[in-house]
PDB file of C-alpha atoms in Angstrom:
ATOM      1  CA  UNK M   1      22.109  -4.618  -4.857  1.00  0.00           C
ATOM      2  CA  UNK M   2      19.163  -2.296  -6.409  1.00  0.00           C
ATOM      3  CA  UNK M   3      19.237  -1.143  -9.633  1.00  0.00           C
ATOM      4  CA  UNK M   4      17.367   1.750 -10.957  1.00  0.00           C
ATOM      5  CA  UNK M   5      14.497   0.675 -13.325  1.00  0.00           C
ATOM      6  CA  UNK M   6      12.470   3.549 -13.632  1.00  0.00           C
ATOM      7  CA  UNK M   7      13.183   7.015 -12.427  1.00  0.00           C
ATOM      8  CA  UNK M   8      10.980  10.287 -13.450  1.00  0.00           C
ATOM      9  CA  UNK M   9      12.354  13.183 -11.558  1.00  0.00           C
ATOM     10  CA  UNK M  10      11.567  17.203 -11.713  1.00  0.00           C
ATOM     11  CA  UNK M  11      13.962  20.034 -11.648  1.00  0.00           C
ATOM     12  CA  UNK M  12      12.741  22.454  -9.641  1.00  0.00           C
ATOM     13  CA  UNK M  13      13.081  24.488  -6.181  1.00  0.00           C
ATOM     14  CA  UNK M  14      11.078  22.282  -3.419  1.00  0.00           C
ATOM     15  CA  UNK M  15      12.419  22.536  -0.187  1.00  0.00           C
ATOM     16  CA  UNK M  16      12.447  19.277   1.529  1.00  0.00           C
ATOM     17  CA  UNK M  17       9.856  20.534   4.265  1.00  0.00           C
ATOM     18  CA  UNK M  18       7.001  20.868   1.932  1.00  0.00           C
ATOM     19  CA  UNK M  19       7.821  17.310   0.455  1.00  0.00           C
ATOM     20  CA  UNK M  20       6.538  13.468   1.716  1.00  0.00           C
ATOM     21  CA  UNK M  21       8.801  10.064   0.606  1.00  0.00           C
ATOM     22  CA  UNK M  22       6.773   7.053   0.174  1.00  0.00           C
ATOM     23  CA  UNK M  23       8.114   3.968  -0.139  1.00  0.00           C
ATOM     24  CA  UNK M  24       6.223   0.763  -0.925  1.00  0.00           C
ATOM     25  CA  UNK M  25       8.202  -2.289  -0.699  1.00  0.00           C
ATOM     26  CA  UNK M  26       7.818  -5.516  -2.913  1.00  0.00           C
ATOM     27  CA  UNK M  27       9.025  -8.947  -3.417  1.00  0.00           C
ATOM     28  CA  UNK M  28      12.090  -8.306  -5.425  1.00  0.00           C
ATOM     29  CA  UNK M  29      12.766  -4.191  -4.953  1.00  0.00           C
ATOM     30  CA  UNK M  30      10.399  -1.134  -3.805  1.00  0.00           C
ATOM     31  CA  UNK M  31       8.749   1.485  -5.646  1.00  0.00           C
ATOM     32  CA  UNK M  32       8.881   5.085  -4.397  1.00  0.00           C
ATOM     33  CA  UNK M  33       7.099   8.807  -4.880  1.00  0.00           C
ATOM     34  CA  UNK M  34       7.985  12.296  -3.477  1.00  0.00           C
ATOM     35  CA  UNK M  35       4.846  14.690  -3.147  1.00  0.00           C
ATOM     36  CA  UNK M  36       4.305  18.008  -2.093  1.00  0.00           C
ATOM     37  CA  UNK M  37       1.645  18.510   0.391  1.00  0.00           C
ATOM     38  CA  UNK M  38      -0.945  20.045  -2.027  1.00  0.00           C
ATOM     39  CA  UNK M  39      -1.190  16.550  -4.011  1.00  0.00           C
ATOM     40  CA  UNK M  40       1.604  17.566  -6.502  1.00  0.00           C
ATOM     41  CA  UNK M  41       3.587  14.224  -7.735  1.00  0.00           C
ATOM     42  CA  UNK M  42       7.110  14.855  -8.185  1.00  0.00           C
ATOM     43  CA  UNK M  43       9.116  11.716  -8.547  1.00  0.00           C
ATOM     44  CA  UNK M  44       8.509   8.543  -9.064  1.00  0.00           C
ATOM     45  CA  UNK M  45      10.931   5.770  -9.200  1.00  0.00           C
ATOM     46  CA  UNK M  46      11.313   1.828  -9.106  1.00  0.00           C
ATOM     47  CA  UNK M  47      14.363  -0.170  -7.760  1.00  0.00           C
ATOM     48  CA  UNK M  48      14.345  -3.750  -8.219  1.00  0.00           C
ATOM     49  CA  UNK M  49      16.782  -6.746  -7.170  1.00  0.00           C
ATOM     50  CA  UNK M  50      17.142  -9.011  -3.916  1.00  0.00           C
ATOM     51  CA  UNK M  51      16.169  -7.636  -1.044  1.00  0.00           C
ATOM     52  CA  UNK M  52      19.517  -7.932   1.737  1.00  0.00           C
ATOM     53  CA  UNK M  53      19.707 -11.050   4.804  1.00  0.00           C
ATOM     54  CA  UNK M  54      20.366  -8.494   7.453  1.00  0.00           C
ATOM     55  CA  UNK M  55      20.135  -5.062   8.916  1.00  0.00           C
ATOM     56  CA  UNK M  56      23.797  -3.791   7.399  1.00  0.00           C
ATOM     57  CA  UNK M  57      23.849  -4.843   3.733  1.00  0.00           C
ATOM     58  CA  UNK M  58      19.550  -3.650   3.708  1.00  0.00           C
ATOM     59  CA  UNK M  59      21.045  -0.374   5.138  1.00  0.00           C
ATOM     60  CA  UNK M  60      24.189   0.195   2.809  1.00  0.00           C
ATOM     61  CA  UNK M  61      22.003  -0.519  -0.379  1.00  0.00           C
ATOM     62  CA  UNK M  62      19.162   1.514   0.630  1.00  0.00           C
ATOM     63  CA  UNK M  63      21.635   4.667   1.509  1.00  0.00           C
ATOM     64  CA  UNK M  64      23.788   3.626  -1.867  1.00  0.00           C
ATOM     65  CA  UNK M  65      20.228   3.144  -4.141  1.00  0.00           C
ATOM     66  CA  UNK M  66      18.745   6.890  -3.265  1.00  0.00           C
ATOM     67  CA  UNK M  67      22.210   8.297  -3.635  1.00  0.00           C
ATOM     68  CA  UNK M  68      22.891   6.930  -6.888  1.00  0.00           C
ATOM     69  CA  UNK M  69      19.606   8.722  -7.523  1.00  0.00           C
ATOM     70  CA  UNK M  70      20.577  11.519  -6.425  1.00  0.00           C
ATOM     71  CA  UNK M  71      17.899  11.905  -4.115  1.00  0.00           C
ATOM     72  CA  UNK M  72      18.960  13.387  -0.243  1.00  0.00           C
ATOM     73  CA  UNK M  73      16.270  11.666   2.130  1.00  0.00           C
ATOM     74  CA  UNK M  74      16.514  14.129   5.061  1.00  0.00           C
ATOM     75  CA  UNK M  75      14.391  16.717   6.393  1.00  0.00           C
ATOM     76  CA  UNK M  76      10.998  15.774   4.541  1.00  0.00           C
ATOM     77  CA  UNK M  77       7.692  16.713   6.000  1.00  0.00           C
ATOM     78  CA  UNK M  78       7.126  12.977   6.361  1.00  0.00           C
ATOM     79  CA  UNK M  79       8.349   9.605   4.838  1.00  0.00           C
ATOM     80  CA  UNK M  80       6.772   6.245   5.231  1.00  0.00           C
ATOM     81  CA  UNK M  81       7.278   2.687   4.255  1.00  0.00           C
ATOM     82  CA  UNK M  82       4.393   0.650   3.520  1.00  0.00           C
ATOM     83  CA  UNK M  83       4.937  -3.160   4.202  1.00  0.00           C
ATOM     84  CA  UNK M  84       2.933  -5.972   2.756  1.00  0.00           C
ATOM     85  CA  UNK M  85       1.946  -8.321   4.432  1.00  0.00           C
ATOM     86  CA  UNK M  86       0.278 -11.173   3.880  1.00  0.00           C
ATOM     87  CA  UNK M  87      -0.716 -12.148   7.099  1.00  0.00           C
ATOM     88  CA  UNK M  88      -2.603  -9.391   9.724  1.00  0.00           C
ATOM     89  CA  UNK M  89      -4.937  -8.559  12.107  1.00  0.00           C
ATOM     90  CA  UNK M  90      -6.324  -5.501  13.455  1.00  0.00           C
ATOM     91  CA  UNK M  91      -6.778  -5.396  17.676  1.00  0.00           C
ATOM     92  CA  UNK M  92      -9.019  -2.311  19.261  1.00  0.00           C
ATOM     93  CA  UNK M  93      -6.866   0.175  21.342  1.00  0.00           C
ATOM     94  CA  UNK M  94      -8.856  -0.975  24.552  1.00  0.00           C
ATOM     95  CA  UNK M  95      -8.005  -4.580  23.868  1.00  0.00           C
ATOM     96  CA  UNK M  96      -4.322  -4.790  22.700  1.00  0.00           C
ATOM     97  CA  UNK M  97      -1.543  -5.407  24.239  1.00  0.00           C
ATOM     98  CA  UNK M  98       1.985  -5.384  23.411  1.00  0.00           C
ATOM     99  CA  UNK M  99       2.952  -8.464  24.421  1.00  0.00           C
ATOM    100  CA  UNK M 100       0.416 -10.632  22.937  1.00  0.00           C
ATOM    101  CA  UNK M 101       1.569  -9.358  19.241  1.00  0.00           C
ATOM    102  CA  UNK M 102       2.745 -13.278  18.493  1.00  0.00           C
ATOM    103  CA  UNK M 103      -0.492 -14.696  19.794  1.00  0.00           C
ATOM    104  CA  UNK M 104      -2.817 -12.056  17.803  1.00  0.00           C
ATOM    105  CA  UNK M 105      -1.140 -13.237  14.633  1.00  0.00           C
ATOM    106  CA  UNK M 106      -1.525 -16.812  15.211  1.00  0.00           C
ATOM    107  CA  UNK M 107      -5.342 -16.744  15.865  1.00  0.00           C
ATOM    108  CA  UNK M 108      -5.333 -15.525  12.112  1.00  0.00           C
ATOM    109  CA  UNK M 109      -3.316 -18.570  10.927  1.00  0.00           C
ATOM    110  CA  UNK M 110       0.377 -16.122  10.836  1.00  0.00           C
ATOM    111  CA  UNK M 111       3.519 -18.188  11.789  1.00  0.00           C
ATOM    112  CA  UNK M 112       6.215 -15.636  10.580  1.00  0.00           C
ATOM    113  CA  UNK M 113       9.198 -15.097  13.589  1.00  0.00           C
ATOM    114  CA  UNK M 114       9.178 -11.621  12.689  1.00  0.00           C
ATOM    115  CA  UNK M 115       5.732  -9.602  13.900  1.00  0.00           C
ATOM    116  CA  UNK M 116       5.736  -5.670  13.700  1.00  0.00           C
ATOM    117  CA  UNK M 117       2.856  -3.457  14.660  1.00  0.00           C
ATOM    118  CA  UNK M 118       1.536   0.207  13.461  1.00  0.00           C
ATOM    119  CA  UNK M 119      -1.560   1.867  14.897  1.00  0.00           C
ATOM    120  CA  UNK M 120      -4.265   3.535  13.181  1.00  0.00           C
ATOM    121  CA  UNK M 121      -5.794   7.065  14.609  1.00  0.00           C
ATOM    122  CA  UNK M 122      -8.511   6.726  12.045  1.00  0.00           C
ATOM    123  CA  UNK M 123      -9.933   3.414  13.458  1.00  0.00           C
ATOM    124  CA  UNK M 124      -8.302   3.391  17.127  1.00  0.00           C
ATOM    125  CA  UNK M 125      -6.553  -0.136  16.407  1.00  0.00           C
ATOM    126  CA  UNK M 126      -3.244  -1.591  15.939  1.00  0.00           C
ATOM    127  CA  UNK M 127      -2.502  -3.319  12.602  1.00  0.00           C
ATOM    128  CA  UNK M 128      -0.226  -6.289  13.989  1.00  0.00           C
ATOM    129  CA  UNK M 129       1.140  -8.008  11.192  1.00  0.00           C
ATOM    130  CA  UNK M 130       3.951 -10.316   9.843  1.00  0.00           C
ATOM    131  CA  UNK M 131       7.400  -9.240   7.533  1.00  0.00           C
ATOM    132  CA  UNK M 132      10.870  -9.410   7.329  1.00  0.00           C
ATOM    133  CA  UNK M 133      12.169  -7.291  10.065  1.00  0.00           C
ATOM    134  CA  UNK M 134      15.460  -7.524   9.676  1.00  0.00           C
ATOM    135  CA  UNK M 135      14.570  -5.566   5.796  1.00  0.00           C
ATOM    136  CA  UNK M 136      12.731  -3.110   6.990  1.00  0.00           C
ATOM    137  CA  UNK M 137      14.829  -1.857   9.876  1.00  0.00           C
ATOM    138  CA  UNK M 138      17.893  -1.442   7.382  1.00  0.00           C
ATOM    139  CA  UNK M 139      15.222   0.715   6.010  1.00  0.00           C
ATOM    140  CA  UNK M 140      14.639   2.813   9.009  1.00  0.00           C
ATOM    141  CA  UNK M 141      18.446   3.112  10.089  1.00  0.00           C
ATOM    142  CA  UNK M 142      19.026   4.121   5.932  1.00  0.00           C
ATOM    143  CA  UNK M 143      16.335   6.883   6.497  1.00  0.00           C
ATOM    144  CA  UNK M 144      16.000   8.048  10.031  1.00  0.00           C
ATOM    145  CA  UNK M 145      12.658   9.269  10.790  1.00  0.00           C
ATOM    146  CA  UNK M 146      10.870   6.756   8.233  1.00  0.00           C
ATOM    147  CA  UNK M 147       7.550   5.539   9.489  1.00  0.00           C
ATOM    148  CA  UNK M 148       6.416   1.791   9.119  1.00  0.00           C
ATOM    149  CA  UNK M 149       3.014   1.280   7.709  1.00  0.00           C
ATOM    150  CA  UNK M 150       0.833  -1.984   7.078  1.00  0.00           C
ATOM    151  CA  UNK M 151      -1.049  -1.852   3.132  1.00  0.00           C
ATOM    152  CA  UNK M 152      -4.115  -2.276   5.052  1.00  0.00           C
ATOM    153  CA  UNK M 153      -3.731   0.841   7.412  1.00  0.00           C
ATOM    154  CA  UNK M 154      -2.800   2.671   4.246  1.00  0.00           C
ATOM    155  CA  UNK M 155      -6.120   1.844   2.964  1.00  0.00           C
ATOM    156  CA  UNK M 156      -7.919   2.641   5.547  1.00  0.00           C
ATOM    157  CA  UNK M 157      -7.562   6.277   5.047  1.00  0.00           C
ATOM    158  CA  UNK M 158     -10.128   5.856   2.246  1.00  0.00           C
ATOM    159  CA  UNK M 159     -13.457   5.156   4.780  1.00  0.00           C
ATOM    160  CA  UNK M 160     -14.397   8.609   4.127  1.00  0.00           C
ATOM    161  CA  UNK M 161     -14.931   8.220   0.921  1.00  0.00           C
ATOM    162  CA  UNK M 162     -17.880   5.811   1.322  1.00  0.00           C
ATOM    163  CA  UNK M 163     -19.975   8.627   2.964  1.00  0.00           C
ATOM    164  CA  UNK M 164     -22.233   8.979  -0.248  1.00  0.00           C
ATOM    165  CA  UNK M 165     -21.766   5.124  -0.849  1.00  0.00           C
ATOM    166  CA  UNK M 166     -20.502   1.511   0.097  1.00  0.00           C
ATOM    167  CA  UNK M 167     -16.675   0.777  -1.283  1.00  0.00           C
ATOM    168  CA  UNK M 168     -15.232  -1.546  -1.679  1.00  0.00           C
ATOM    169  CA  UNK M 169     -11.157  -1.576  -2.205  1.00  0.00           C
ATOM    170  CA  UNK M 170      -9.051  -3.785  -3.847  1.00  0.00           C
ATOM    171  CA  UNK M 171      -5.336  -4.016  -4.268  1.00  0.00           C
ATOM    172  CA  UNK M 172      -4.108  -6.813  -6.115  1.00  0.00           C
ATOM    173  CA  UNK M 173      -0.320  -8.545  -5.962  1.00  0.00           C
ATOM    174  CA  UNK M 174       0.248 -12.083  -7.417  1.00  0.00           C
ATOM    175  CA  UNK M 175      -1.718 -14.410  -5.934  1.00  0.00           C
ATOM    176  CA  UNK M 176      -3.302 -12.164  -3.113  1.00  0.00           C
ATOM    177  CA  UNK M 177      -5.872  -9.064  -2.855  1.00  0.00           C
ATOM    178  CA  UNK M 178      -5.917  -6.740   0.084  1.00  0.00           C
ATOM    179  CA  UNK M 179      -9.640  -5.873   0.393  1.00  0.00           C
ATOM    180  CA  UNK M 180     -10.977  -2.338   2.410  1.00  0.00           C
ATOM    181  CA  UNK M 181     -14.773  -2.700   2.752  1.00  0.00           C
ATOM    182  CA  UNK M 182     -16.729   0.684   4.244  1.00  0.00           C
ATOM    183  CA  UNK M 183     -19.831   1.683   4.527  1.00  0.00           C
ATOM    184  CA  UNK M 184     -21.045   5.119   5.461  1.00  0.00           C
ATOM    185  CA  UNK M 185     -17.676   6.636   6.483  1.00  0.00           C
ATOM    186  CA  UNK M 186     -16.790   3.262   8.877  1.00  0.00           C
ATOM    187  CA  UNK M 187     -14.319   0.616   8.062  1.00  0.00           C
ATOM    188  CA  UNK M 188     -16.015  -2.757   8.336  1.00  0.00           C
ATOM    189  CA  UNK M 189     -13.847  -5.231   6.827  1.00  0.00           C
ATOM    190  CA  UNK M 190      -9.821  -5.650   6.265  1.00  0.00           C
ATOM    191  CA  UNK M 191      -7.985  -8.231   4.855  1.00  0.00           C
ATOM    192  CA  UNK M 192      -5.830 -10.232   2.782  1.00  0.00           C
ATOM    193  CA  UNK M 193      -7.463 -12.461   0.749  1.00  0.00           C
ATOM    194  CA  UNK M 194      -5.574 -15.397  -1.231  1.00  0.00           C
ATOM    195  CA  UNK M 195      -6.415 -16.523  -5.199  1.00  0.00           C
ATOM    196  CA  UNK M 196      -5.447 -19.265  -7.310  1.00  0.00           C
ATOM    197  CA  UNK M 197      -7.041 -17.822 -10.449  1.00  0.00           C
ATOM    198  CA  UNK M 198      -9.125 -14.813 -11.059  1.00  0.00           C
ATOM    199  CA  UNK M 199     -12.503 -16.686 -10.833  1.00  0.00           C
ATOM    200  CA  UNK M 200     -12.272 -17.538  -7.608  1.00  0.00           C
ATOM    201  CA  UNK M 201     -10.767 -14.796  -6.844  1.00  0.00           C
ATOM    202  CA  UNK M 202     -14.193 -12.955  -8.181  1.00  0.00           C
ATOM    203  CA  UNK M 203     -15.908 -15.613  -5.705  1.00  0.00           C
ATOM    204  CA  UNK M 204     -13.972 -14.336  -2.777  1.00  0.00           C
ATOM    205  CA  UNK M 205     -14.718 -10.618  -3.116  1.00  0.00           C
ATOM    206  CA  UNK M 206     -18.393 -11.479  -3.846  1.00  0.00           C
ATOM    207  CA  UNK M 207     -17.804 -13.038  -0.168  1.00  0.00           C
ATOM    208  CA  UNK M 208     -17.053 -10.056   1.543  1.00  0.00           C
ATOM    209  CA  UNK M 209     -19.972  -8.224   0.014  1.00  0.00           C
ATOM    210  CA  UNK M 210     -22.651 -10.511   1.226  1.00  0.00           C
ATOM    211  CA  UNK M 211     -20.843 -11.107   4.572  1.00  0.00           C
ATOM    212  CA  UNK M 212     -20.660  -6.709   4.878  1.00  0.00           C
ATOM    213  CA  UNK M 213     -23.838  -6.613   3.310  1.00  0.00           C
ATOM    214  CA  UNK M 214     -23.077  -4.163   0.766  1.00  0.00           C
ATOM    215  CA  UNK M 215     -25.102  -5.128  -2.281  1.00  0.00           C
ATOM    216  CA  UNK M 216     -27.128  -2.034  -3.973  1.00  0.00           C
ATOM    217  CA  UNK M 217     -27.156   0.269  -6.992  1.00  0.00           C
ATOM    218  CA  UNK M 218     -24.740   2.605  -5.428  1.00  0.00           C
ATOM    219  CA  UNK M 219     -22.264   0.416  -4.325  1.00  0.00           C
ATOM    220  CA  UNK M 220     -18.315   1.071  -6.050  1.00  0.00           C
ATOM    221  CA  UNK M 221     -15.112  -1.262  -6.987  1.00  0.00           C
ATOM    222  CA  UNK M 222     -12.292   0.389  -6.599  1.00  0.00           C
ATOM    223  CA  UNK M 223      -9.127  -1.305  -8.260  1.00  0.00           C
ATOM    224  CA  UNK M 224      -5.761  -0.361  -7.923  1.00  0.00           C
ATOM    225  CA  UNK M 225      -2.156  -2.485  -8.217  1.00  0.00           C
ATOM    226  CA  UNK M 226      -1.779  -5.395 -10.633  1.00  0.00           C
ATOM    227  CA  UNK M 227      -4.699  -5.372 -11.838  1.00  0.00           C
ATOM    228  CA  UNK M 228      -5.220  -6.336 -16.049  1.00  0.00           C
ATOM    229  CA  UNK M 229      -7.472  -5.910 -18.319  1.00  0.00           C
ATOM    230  CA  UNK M 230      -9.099  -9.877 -17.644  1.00  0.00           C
ATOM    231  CA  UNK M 231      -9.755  -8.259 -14.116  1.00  0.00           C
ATOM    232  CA  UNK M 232     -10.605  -5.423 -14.669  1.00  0.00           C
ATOM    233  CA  UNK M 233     -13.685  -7.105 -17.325  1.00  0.00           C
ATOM    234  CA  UNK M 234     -14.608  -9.963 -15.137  1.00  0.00           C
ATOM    235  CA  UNK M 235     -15.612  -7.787 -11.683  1.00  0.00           C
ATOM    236  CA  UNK M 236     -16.831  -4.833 -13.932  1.00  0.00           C
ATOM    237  CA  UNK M 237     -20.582  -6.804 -14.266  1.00  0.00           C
ATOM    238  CA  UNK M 238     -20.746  -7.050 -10.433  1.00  0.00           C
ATOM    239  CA  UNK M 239     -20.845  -3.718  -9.459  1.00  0.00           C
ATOM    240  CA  UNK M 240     -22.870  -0.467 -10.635  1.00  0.00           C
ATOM    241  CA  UNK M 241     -19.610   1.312 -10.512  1.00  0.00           C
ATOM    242  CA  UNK M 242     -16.048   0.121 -11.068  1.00  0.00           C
ATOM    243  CA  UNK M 243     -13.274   2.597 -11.592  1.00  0.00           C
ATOM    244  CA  UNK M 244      -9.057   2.122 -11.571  1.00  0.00           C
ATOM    245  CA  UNK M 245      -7.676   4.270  -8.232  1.00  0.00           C
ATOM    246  CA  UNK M 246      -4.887   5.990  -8.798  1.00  0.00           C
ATOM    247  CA  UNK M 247      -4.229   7.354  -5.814  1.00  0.00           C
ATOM    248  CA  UNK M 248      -4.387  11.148  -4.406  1.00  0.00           C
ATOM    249  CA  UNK M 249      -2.245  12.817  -6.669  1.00  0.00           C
ATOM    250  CA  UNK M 250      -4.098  15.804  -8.379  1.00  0.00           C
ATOM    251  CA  UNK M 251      -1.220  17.069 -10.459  1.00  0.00           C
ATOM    252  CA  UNK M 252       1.688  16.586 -12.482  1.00  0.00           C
ATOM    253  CA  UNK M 253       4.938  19.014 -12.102  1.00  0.00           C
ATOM    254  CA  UNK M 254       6.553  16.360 -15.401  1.00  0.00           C
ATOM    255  CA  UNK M 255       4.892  15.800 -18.465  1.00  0.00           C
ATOM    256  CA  UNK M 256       6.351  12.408 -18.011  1.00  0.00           C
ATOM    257  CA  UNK M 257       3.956  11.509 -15.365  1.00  0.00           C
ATOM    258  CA  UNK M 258       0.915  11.343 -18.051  1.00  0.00           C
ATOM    259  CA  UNK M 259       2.020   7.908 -19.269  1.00  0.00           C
ATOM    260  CA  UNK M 260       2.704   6.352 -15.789  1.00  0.00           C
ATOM    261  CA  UNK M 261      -0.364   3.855 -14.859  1.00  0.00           C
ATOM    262  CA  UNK M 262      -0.903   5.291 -11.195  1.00  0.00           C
ATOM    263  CA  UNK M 263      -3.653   2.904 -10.306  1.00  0.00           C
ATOM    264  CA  UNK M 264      -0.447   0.230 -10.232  1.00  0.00           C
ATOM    265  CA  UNK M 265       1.207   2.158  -7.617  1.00  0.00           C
ATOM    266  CA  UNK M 266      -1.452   3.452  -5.894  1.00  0.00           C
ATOM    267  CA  UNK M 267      -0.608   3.206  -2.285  1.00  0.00           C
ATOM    268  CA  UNK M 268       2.535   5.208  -2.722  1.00  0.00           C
ATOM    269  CA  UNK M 269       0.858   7.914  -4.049  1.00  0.00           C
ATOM    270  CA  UNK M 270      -2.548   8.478  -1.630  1.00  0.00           C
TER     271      UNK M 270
END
């Protein structure tokens, strides 16, 4: 069962139409944002505890978890669950098809029984990529309507951003990054990349700037997730510019918001 460990809400008339749920699951509970569509945050919340074995008890704790926080999940102007994933792999519209999703994700070294897909308008690909299924349709029969989303198409939406300069994105999670590389407003590089320790795990993203070529004065580090202060100082000499994302969100309708560390939740809130 989920318990409620953090929950900022604002009173206030927003009808559910102008409003987005995002959900971003984790290993033990999810976190969770509602925004309006002008970039206004509104709630913020964290459940934690085991996730359910099957369809039925994910489904009866999800409904029983927003209820008990008094939140009513129907008729937003979108609402979206982002998976992670450790194992992925992106396949070009004119190459995929849907029933070689097993065989993409073993060329990449993926095992898992359970294989799910979402596409990606922005790059004309389908993320194929491993989780527990059986969680995240409990999720989808809790909130009808909810669309499934892979971390790395999440990230993707931020290739436009390297129109003035090479980015490079990193979400970190214990023991794994998610990297974004782009260069001049194209997505070159996606992945999950595994870490025992944070020197190598410096070594690795030094990797995927030589390999993308994006060494230069104007190149940026953006960090967002788990991401310390021993992290935070060891890639900071790399890079002209290294920043903490924190998302999308331009404002704040709860004063409570100001001590909330967005760059940790990022993805929920872009």
């Amino acid at each position: 069962m989920y318990r409620c460990k953090t929950l900022i809400a604002t009173d206030g008339d927003f009808v559910s139409q102008e409003k987005r749920l995002s959900i971003c699951l984790g290993a033990n509970g999810f976190s969770f944002s509602e925004t309006t569509a002008s970039g206004m945050l509104l709630t913020f919340g964290e459940a934690e505890g085991k996730h359910a074995a099957t369809i039925t008890e994910a489904t009866r704790e999800v409904k029983a978890f927003f209820a008990e926080a008094g939140i009513r999940p129907l008729g937003y102007r979108g609402m979206e669950l982002i998976v992670m994933s450790d194992a992925s792999t992106w396949v070009p519209d004119e190459l995929y098809a849907v029933t070689s999703n097993r065989q993409y994700l073993k060329l990449v070294g993926g095992d898992a029984l359970s294989v799910m897909t979402c596409h990606s308008d922005a790059i004309g690909s389908t993320a194929v990529f491993a989780c527990n299924d059986q969680l995240v349709m409990g999720f989808k029969v809790a909130l009808p309507g909810l669309t499934v989303m892979h971390q790395h198409a999440k990230m993707v939406q931020l290739k436009e951003r390297s129109k003035s300069h090479p980015l490079l994105f990193a979400h970190w999670r214990e023991g794994m990054v998610d990297v974004t590389a782009c260069k001049d407003g194209r997505y070159i590089f996606g992945n999950s990349l595994r870490y025992d320790g944070t020197d190598e795990a410096v070594f690795r993203l030094m990797e995927v700037v030589k390999a993308c070529e994006m060494g230069g004065d104007s190149t940026e580090l953006m960090l967002c997730g788990d991401v310390d202060r021993e992290i935070f100082t060891m890639m900071r000499p790399y890079f002209p510019k290294t920043t903490l994302y924190g998302g999308e969100v331009t404002r704040f309708a709860n004063d409570e918001f100001q001590k909330l560390r967005t760059y940790k939740y990022a993805l929920i809130l872009m």
